[in-house]
C-alpha cells in the first residue's frame, strides 16, 4: 500500500502525566472512599512510570480524492473500513481523514510484567491503569498537534475513533496498519489484531472545514460495558 | 485479656475486608497499631479453632464483605486486591496445615487467557478471589492454546475451566477450546469472562456461564 508522507513524532511524557484524580476515576472511584494503600501508591507509580516511557506517535492525512464516505463505511483508496453508523455520522461532515497510531513503548509493558511477577498485584494494576490514562493523553496530544498543523489551512478535526469501539470491528486494525510502514513507532499487530506494545492506540480522525469535535459522545453508543463510558 | 474465638473471627474478617495485613500495616488508619490478619489467624488457631473454621468463618466473610461492596459499586478492583493480600498473609499460616491434609478445597479451577490475547489483569483478579474462596487455581497464564487447557484438564479431570478474552478476535477461540475440552470430558464445566464476552455469546458457544466480575463467579458455586 503506498503511503502518503506521514508525521512520526516523539512526545514529552512528563507533560502528559495523568492527574491522580483521573487515574482514580478510571478505577471507579468517584464518591467512594479511597483505600489508603492506593492513595499512597499512586504518586510513586506515576513517578516511576516516567522512566519506562518512550512515547511515539504518527499520523497520515488522506485527501478528498482518496476517500468515499457512506452511511456505515469509509473507503480509503481501495480499502473499505466498516466503521458503522456511529463513527460514520461523526465524520460525515469531513472531506479528509487522518489515520494515527500512538504508543507508550515496549519498556512500559516490561515494567508492568515485572510488577505482575512480584507477589503484590496492586502496583501492577495501578501501573496498568496509569498506562491506559497516559496513552489516552498521548493520543489527545497527537490530536492537538494535528490540529495545530492544520490551523493555517482552516481545517478542523473530529474526535478520534479506534477499531474495537463504537461498533468498528477490531479486525480492521490490520487494514489500518497497512497504510503505515511495518513496525510504525515500534508497534506490531498479532494475528488477532492485538497491538504490541499493549499500551498503544490507533484510529482515524475526521478532518475538514466543517469538522466538529464533541465533548462527550457515549450517549449515542449502545455499548453499556465499554470502559470508556464514564 | 483472652478473646472469645467468635470475637477473634469477627475481627479477623474486618482485617481482611480492609486489608490490614499485620500489626505493622498502617492501613486503615482506624486500625493502626492493632493486630492484623496474620496475628489474628494465629490467635484463632491458638484459641482452639481448626484451620477450616478460621478460613470459612474468619477469612471468607471478610472477602465476602468486600465482594458484596464490589457488586454494589462501593468498592473496586484495588479494594479486592488489598483484601486478597491480607487474606494471603493469613493463608501463609493456614496453608501448611491444609497441605497436611486438613483442608478440602472447594474445587480446582483451570484458568487462562485464550490464545492470541495477552491481557491478564482480570484473570489475575479471578485467581485471587477464587483462591480466597477456597479454590485450588491452576493459572495457565496468557496466550493459552486449546491443547494446553486440555492437557491441564487431563491432569485434573474434575476441574472447572475458566477462560478470559478481552478482544472480539480472541474470544472466537473459546468455542473451539470448549469443543476440544468436551471431546475429552463431555461434562466439563467451562466459564468465560472478559470485556469482549456476553451471556448471549456464552450461550451460543455452549459455555456454562459468563460472569462480569470474579465475585459473582465465586458466589455461583455456593
PDB file of N, CA, C and O in Angstrom, chain A residues 43-93:
ATOM      1  N   UNK A  43       1.152   8.152  43.573  1.00  0.00           N
ATOM      2  CA  UNK A  43       2.182   9.093  43.140  1.00  0.00           C
ATOM      3  C   UNK A  43       3.521   8.412  42.863  1.00  0.00           C
ATOM      4  O   UNK A  43       4.156   8.712  41.843  1.00  0.00           O
ATOM      5  N   UNK A  44       3.987   7.498  43.721  1.00  0.00           N
ATOM      6  CA  UNK A  44       5.231   6.786  43.383  1.00  0.00           C
ATOM      7  C   UNK A  44       5.147   6.027  42.063  1.00  0.00           C
ATOM      8  O   UNK A  44       6.129   5.980  41.317  1.00  0.00           O
ATOM      9  N   UNK A  45       3.985   5.456  41.771  1.00  0.00           N
ATOM     10  CA  UNK A  45       3.816   4.749  40.495  1.00  0.00           C
ATOM     11  C   UNK A  45       3.903   5.742  39.340  1.00  0.00           C
ATOM     12  O   UNK A  45       4.555   5.488  38.320  1.00  0.00           O
ATOM     13  N   UNK A  46       3.232   6.874  39.483  1.00  0.00           N
ATOM     14  CA  UNK A  46       3.271   7.898  38.436  1.00  0.00           C
ATOM     15  C   UNK A  46       4.704   8.374  38.203  1.00  0.00           C
ATOM     16  O   UNK A  46       5.130   8.574  37.068  1.00  0.00           O
ATOM     17  N   UNK A  47       5.447   8.522  39.275  1.00  0.00           N
ATOM     18  CA  UNK A  47       6.834   8.988  39.166  1.00  0.00           C
ATOM     19  C   UNK A  47       7.709   7.943  38.501  1.00  0.00           C
ATOM     20  O   UNK A  47       8.485   8.252  37.591  1.00  0.00           O
ATOM     21  N   UNK A  48       7.577   6.689  38.938  1.00  0.00           N
ATOM     22  CA  UNK A  48       8.429   5.652  38.369  1.00  0.00           C
ATOM     23  C   UNK A  48       8.072   5.374  36.905  1.00  0.00           C
ATOM     24  O   UNK A  48       8.940   5.058  36.102  1.00  0.00           O
ATOM     25  N   UNK A  49       6.794   5.515  36.580  1.00  0.00           N
ATOM     26  CA  UNK A  49       6.358   5.232  35.203  1.00  0.00           C
ATOM     27  C   UNK A  49       7.139   6.050  34.185  1.00  0.00           C
ATOM     28  O   UNK A  49       7.449   5.567  33.092  1.00  0.00           O
ATOM     29  N   UNK A  50       7.486   7.276  34.550  1.00  0.00           N
ATOM     30  CA  UNK A  50       8.192   8.165  33.618  1.00  0.00           C
ATOM     31  C   UNK A  50       9.462   7.536  33.070  1.00  0.00           C
ATOM     32  O   UNK A  50       9.806   7.728  31.902  1.00  0.00           O
ATOM     33  N   UNK A  51      10.151   6.777  33.901  1.00  0.00           N
ATOM     34  CA  UNK A  51      11.428   6.201  33.456  1.00  0.00           C
ATOM     35  C   UNK A  51      11.227   5.029  32.503  1.00  0.00           C
ATOM     36  O   UNK A  51      12.182   4.517  31.937  1.00  0.00           O
ATOM     37  N   UNK A  52       9.963   4.606  32.314  1.00  0.00           N
ATOM     38  CA  UNK A  52       9.684   3.465  31.428  1.00  0.00           C
ATOM     39  C   UNK A  52       8.941   3.884  30.161  1.00  0.00           C
ATOM     40  O   UNK A  52       8.421   3.035  29.450  1.00  0.00           O
ATOM     41  N   UNK A  53       8.892   5.195  29.924  1.00  0.00           N
ATOM     42  CA  UNK A  53       8.087   5.699  28.797  1.00  0.00           C
ATOM     43  C   UNK A  53       8.940   6.214  27.652  1.00  0.00           C
ATOM     44  O   UNK A  53       9.893   6.954  27.876  1.00  0.00           O
ATOM     45  N   UNK A  54       8.573   5.799  26.449  1.00  0.00           N
ATOM     46  CA  UNK A  54       9.116   6.428  25.239  1.00  0.00           C
ATOM     47  C   UNK A  54       7.940   6.583  24.274  1.00  0.00           C
ATOM     48  O   UNK A  54       7.654   5.694  23.484  1.00  0.00           O
ATOM     49  N   UNK A  55       7.272   7.724  24.428  1.00  0.00           N
ATOM     50  CA  UNK A  55       6.011   7.901  23.702  1.00  0.00           C
ATOM     51  C   UNK A  55       6.292   8.331  22.268  1.00  0.00           C
ATOM     52  O   UNK A  55       6.978   9.320  22.014  1.00  0.00           O
ATOM     53  N   UNK A  56       5.732   7.573  21.356  1.00  0.00           N
ATOM     54  CA  UNK A  56       5.871   7.911  19.930  1.00  0.00           C
ATOM     55  C   UNK A  56       4.510   7.848  19.276  1.00  0.00           C
ATOM     56  O   UNK A  56       3.655   7.059  19.673  1.00  0.00           O
ATOM     57  N   UNK A  57       4.321   8.689  18.289  1.00  0.00           N
ATOM     58  CA  UNK A  57       3.070   8.626  17.546  1.00  0.00           C
ATOM     59  C   UNK A  57       3.306   9.026  16.094  1.00  0.00           C
ATOM     60  O   UNK A  57       4.344   9.626  15.761  1.00  0.00           O
ATOM     61  N   UNK A  58       2.338   8.689  15.269  1.00  0.00           N
ATOM     62  CA  UNK A  58       2.435   9.024  13.843  1.00  0.00           C
ATOM     63  C   UNK A  58       1.048   9.221  13.278  1.00  0.00           C
ATOM     64  O   UNK A  58       0.082   8.629  13.758  1.00  0.00           O
ATOM     65  N   UNK A  59       0.945  10.090  12.306  1.00  0.00           N
ATOM     66  CA  UNK A  59      -0.322  10.203  11.583  1.00  0.00           C
ATOM     67  C   UNK A  59      -0.059  10.409  10.103  1.00  0.00           C
ATOM     68  O   UNK A  59       1.014  10.817   9.685  1.00  0.00           O
ATOM     69  N   UNK A  60      -1.118  10.141   9.351  1.00  0.00           N
ATOM     70  CA  UNK A  60      -1.062  10.290   7.906  1.00  0.00           C
ATOM     71  C   UNK A  60      -2.385  10.892   7.457  1.00  0.00           C
ATOM     72  O   UNK A  60      -3.440  10.447   7.900  1.00  0.00           O
ATOM     73  N   UNK A  61      -2.303  11.885   6.608  1.00  0.00           N
ATOM     74  CA  UNK A  61      -3.504  12.596   6.178  1.00  0.00           C
ATOM     75  C   UNK A  61      -3.870  12.157   4.769  1.00  0.00           C
ATOM     76  O   UNK A  61      -2.997  12.063   3.886  1.00  0.00           O
ATOM     77  N   UNK A  62      -5.139  11.894   4.548  1.00  0.00           N
ATOM     78  CA  UNK A  62      -5.625  11.464   3.231  1.00  0.00           C
ATOM     79  C   UNK A  62      -6.551  12.528   2.662  1.00  0.00           C
ATOM     80  O   UNK A  62      -7.422  13.043   3.343  1.00  0.00           O
ATOM     81  N   UNK A  63      -6.354  12.809   1.374  1.00  0.00           N
ATOM     82  CA  UNK A  63      -7.032  13.908   0.689  1.00  0.00           C
ATOM     83  C   UNK A  63      -8.405  13.484   0.181  1.00  0.00           C
ATOM     84  O   UNK A  63      -8.682  12.284   0.070  1.00  0.00           O
ATOM     85  N   UNK A  64      -9.235  14.459  -0.154  1.00  0.00           N
ATOM     86  CA  UNK A  64     -10.599  14.139  -0.585  1.00  0.00           C
ATOM     87  C   UNK A  64     -10.677  13.145  -1.741  1.00  0.00           C
ATOM     88  O   UNK A  64     -11.574  12.283  -1.757  1.00  0.00           O
ATOM     89  N   UNK A  65      -9.744  13.230  -2.690  1.00  0.00           N
ATOM     90  CA  UNK A  65      -9.864  12.335  -3.847  1.00  0.00           C
ATOM     91  C   UNK A  65      -9.468  10.888  -3.514  1.00  0.00           C
ATOM     92  O   UNK A  65      -9.577  10.007  -4.370  1.00  0.00           O
ATOM     93  N   UNK A  66      -9.039  10.651  -2.280  1.00  0.00           N
ATOM     94  CA  UNK A  66      -8.691   9.285  -1.881  1.00  0.00           C
ATOM     95  C   UNK A  66      -9.808   8.645  -1.054  1.00  0.00           C
ATOM     96  O   UNK A  66      -9.672   7.497  -0.621  1.00  0.00           O
ATOM     97  N   UNK A  67     -10.883   9.400  -0.840  1.00  0.00           N
ATOM     98  CA  UNK A  67     -11.891   8.972   0.129  1.00  0.00           C
ATOM     99  C   UNK A  67     -13.284   8.899  -0.481  1.00  0.00           C
ATOM    100  O   UNK A  67     -13.622   9.649  -1.387  1.00  0.00           O
ATOM    101  N   UNK A  68     -14.093   7.970   0.097  1.00  0.00           N
ATOM    102  CA  UNK A  68     -15.511   7.899  -0.243  1.00  0.00           C
ATOM    103  C   UNK A  68     -16.256   7.615   1.062  1.00  0.00           C
ATOM    104  O   UNK A  68     -15.965   6.625   1.739  1.00  0.00           O
ATOM    105  N   UNK A  69     -17.169   8.480   1.427  1.00  0.00           N
ATOM    106  CA  UNK A  69     -17.924   8.316   2.674  1.00  0.00           C
ATOM    107  C   UNK A  69     -19.304   7.761   2.367  1.00  0.00           C
ATOM    108  O   UNK A  69     -19.937   8.173   1.404  1.00  0.00           O
ATOM    109  N   UNK A  70     -19.771   6.821   3.208  1.00  0.00           N
ATOM    110  CA  UNK A  70     -21.157   6.371   3.072  1.00  0.00           C
ATOM    111  C   UNK A  70     -21.743   6.170   4.462  1.00  0.00           C
ATOM    112  O   UNK A  70     -21.091   6.457   5.464  1.00  0.00           O
ATOM    113  N   UNK A  71     -22.975   5.644   4.524  1.00  0.00           N
ATOM    114  CA  UNK A  71     -23.722   5.623   5.791  1.00  0.00           C
ATOM    115  C   UNK A  71     -23.031   4.809   6.888  1.00  0.00           C
ATOM    116  O   UNK A  71     -23.107   5.132   8.053  1.00  0.00           O
ATOM    117  N   UNK A  72     -22.348   3.723   6.480  1.00  0.00           N
ATOM    118  CA  UNK A  72     -21.693   2.894   7.508  1.00  0.00           C
ATOM    119  C   UNK A  72     -20.240   2.583   7.161  1.00  0.00           C
ATOM    120  O   UNK A  72     -19.584   1.827   7.863  1.00  0.00           O
ATOM    121  N   UNK A  73     -19.792   3.164   6.067  1.00  0.00           N
ATOM    122  CA  UNK A  73     -18.489   2.764   5.574  1.00  0.00           C
ATOM    123  C   UNK A  73     -17.653   3.955   5.160  1.00  0.00           C
ATOM    124  O   UNK A  73     -18.167   5.003   4.807  1.00  0.00           O
ATOM    125  N   UNK A  74     -16.346   3.744   5.207  1.00  0.00           N
ATOM    126  CA  UNK A  74     -15.403   4.713   4.652  1.00  0.00           C
ATOM    127  C   UNK A  74     -14.512   3.941   3.683  1.00  0.00           C
ATOM    128  O   UNK A  74     -13.935   2.931   4.054  1.00  0.00           O
ATOM    129  N   UNK A  75     -14.426   4.409   2.446  1.00  0.00           N
ATOM    130  CA  UNK A  75     -13.477   3.813   1.508  1.00  0.00           C
ATOM    131  C   UNK A  75     -12.270   4.726   1.407  1.00  0.00           C
ATOM    132  O   UNK A  75     -12.397   5.915   1.089  1.00  0.00           O
ATOM    133  N   UNK A  76     -11.122   4.169   1.718  1.00  0.00           N
ATOM    134  CA  UNK A  76      -9.868   4.907   1.671  1.00  0.00           C
ATOM    135  C   UNK A  76      -9.005   4.225   0.622  1.00  0.00           C
ATOM    136  O   UNK A  76      -8.540   3.101   0.830  1.00  0.00           O
ATOM    137  N   UNK A  77      -8.850   4.882  -0.508  1.00  0.00           N
ATOM    138  CA  UNK A  77      -8.269   4.258  -1.713  1.00  0.00           C
ATOM    139  C   UNK A  77      -9.062   2.989  -2.011  1.00  0.00           C
ATOM    140  O   UNK A  77     -10.268   3.058  -2.153  1.00  0.00           O
ATOM    141  N   UNK A  78      -8.413   1.830  -2.061  1.00  0.00           N
ATOM    142  CA  UNK A  78      -9.192   0.610  -2.363  1.00  0.00           C
ATOM    143  C   UNK A  78      -9.633  -0.123  -1.104  1.00  0.00           C
ATOM    144  O   UNK A  78     -10.210  -1.205  -1.183  1.00  0.00           O
ATOM    145  N   UNK A  79      -9.374   0.439   0.045  1.00  0.00           N
ATOM    146  CA  UNK A  79      -9.669  -0.241   1.305  1.00  0.00           C
ATOM    147  C   UNK A  79     -10.981   0.249   1.894  1.00  0.00           C
ATOM    148  O   UNK A  79     -11.157   1.439   2.124  1.00  0.00           O
ATOM    149  N   UNK A  80     -11.885  -0.702   2.159  1.00  0.00           N
ATOM    150  CA  UNK A  80     -13.146  -0.372   2.827  1.00  0.00           C
ATOM    151  C   UNK A  80     -12.987  -0.552   4.328  1.00  0.00           C
ATOM    152  O   UNK A  80     -12.545  -1.608   4.786  1.00  0.00           O
ATOM    153  N   UNK A  81     -13.349   0.469   5.070  1.00  0.00           N
ATOM    154  CA  UNK A  81     -13.422   0.366   6.530  1.00  0.00           C
ATOM    155  C   UNK A  81     -14.902   0.354   6.918  1.00  0.00           C
ATOM    156  O   UNK A  81     -15.639   1.293   6.615  1.00  0.00           O
ATOM    157  N   UNK A  82     -15.329  -0.717   7.591  1.00  0.00           N
ATOM    158  CA  UNK A  82     -16.726  -0.830   8.004  1.00  0.00           C
ATOM    159  C   UNK A  82     -16.886  -0.180   9.373  1.00  0.00           C
ATOM    160  O   UNK A  82     -17.020  -0.844  10.394  1.00  0.00           O
ATOM    161  N   UNK A  83     -16.867   1.120   9.376  1.00  0.00           N
ATOM    162  CA  UNK A  83     -16.818   1.881  10.629  1.00  0.00           C
ATOM    163  C   UNK A  83     -18.166   1.940  11.338  1.00  0.00           C
ATOM    164  O   UNK A  83     -18.225   2.327  12.491  1.00  0.00           O
ATOM    165  N   UNK A  84     -19.244   1.554  10.659  1.00  0.00           N
ATOM    166  CA  UNK A  84     -20.606   1.541  11.197  1.00  0.00           C
ATOM    167  C   UNK A  84     -21.135   2.956  11.419  1.00  0.00           C
ATOM    168  O   UNK A  84     -20.410   3.946  11.300  1.00  0.00           O
ATOM    169  N   UNK A  85     -22.401   3.022  11.780  1.00  0.00           N
ATOM    170  CA  UNK A  85     -23.128   4.291  11.664  1.00  0.00           C
ATOM    171  C   UNK A  85     -22.707   5.355  12.664  1.00  0.00           C
ATOM    172  O   UNK A  85     -22.740   6.548  12.358  1.00  0.00           O
ATOM    173  N   UNK A  86     -22.281   4.935  13.871  1.00  0.00           N
ATOM    174  CA  UNK A  86     -21.930   5.956  14.879  1.00  0.00           C
ATOM    175  C   UNK A  86     -20.731   6.770  14.405  1.00  0.00           C
ATOM    176  O   UNK A  86     -20.758   8.005  14.387  1.00  0.00           O
ATOM    177  N   UNK A  87     -19.684   6.092  14.013  1.00  0.00           N
ATOM    178  CA  UNK A  87     -18.481   6.809  13.559  1.00  0.00           C
ATOM    179  C   UNK A  87     -18.758   7.507  12.241  1.00  0.00           C
ATOM    180  O   UNK A  87     -18.369   8.665  12.035  1.00  0.00           O
ATOM    181  N   UNK A  88     -19.461   6.819  11.346  1.00  0.00           N
ATOM    182  CA  UNK A  88     -19.746   7.420  10.036  1.00  0.00           C
ATOM    183  C   UNK A  88     -20.485   8.740  10.195  1.00  0.00           C
ATOM    184  O   UNK A  88     -20.212   9.716   9.486  1.00  0.00           O
ATOM    185  N   UNK A  89     -21.411   8.786  11.146  1.00  0.00           N
ATOM    186  CA  UNK A  89     -22.186  10.018  11.339  1.00  0.00           C
ATOM    187  C   UNK A  89     -21.304  11.147  11.863  1.00  0.00           C
ATOM    188  O   UNK A  89     -21.562  12.324  11.600  1.00  0.00           O
ATOM    189  N   UNK A  90     -20.268  10.792  12.606  1.00  0.00           N
ATOM    190  CA  UNK A  90     -19.397  11.826  13.187  1.00  0.00           C
ATOM    191  C   UNK A  90     -18.413  12.397  12.163  1.00  0.00           C
ATOM    192  O   UNK A  90     -17.895  13.494  12.355  1.00  0.00           O
ATOM    193  N   UNK A  91     -18.100  11.642  11.129  1.00  0.00           N
ATOM    194  CA  UNK A  91     -17.111  12.135  10.153  1.00  0.00           C
ATOM    195  C   UNK A  91     -17.755  12.536   8.832  1.00  0.00           C
ATOM    196  O   UNK A  91     -17.061  12.925   7.884  1.00  0.00           O
ATOM    197  N   UNK A  92     -19.084  12.470   8.775  1.00  0.00           N
ATOM    198  CA  UNK A  92     -19.798  12.748   7.522  1.00  0.00           C
ATOM    199  C   UNK A  92     -19.516  14.148   7.002  1.00  0.00           C
ATOM    200  O   UNK A  92     -19.481  14.379   5.805  1.00  0.00           O
ATOM    201  N   UNK A  93     -19.311  15.080   7.926  1.00  0.00           N
ATOM    202  CA  UNK A  93     -19.103  16.481   7.528  1.00  0.00           C
ATOM    203  C   UNK A  93     -17.681  16.744   7.052  1.00  0.00           C
ATOM    204  O   UNK A  93     -17.342  17.868   6.697  1.00  0.00           O
TER     205      UNK A  93
END
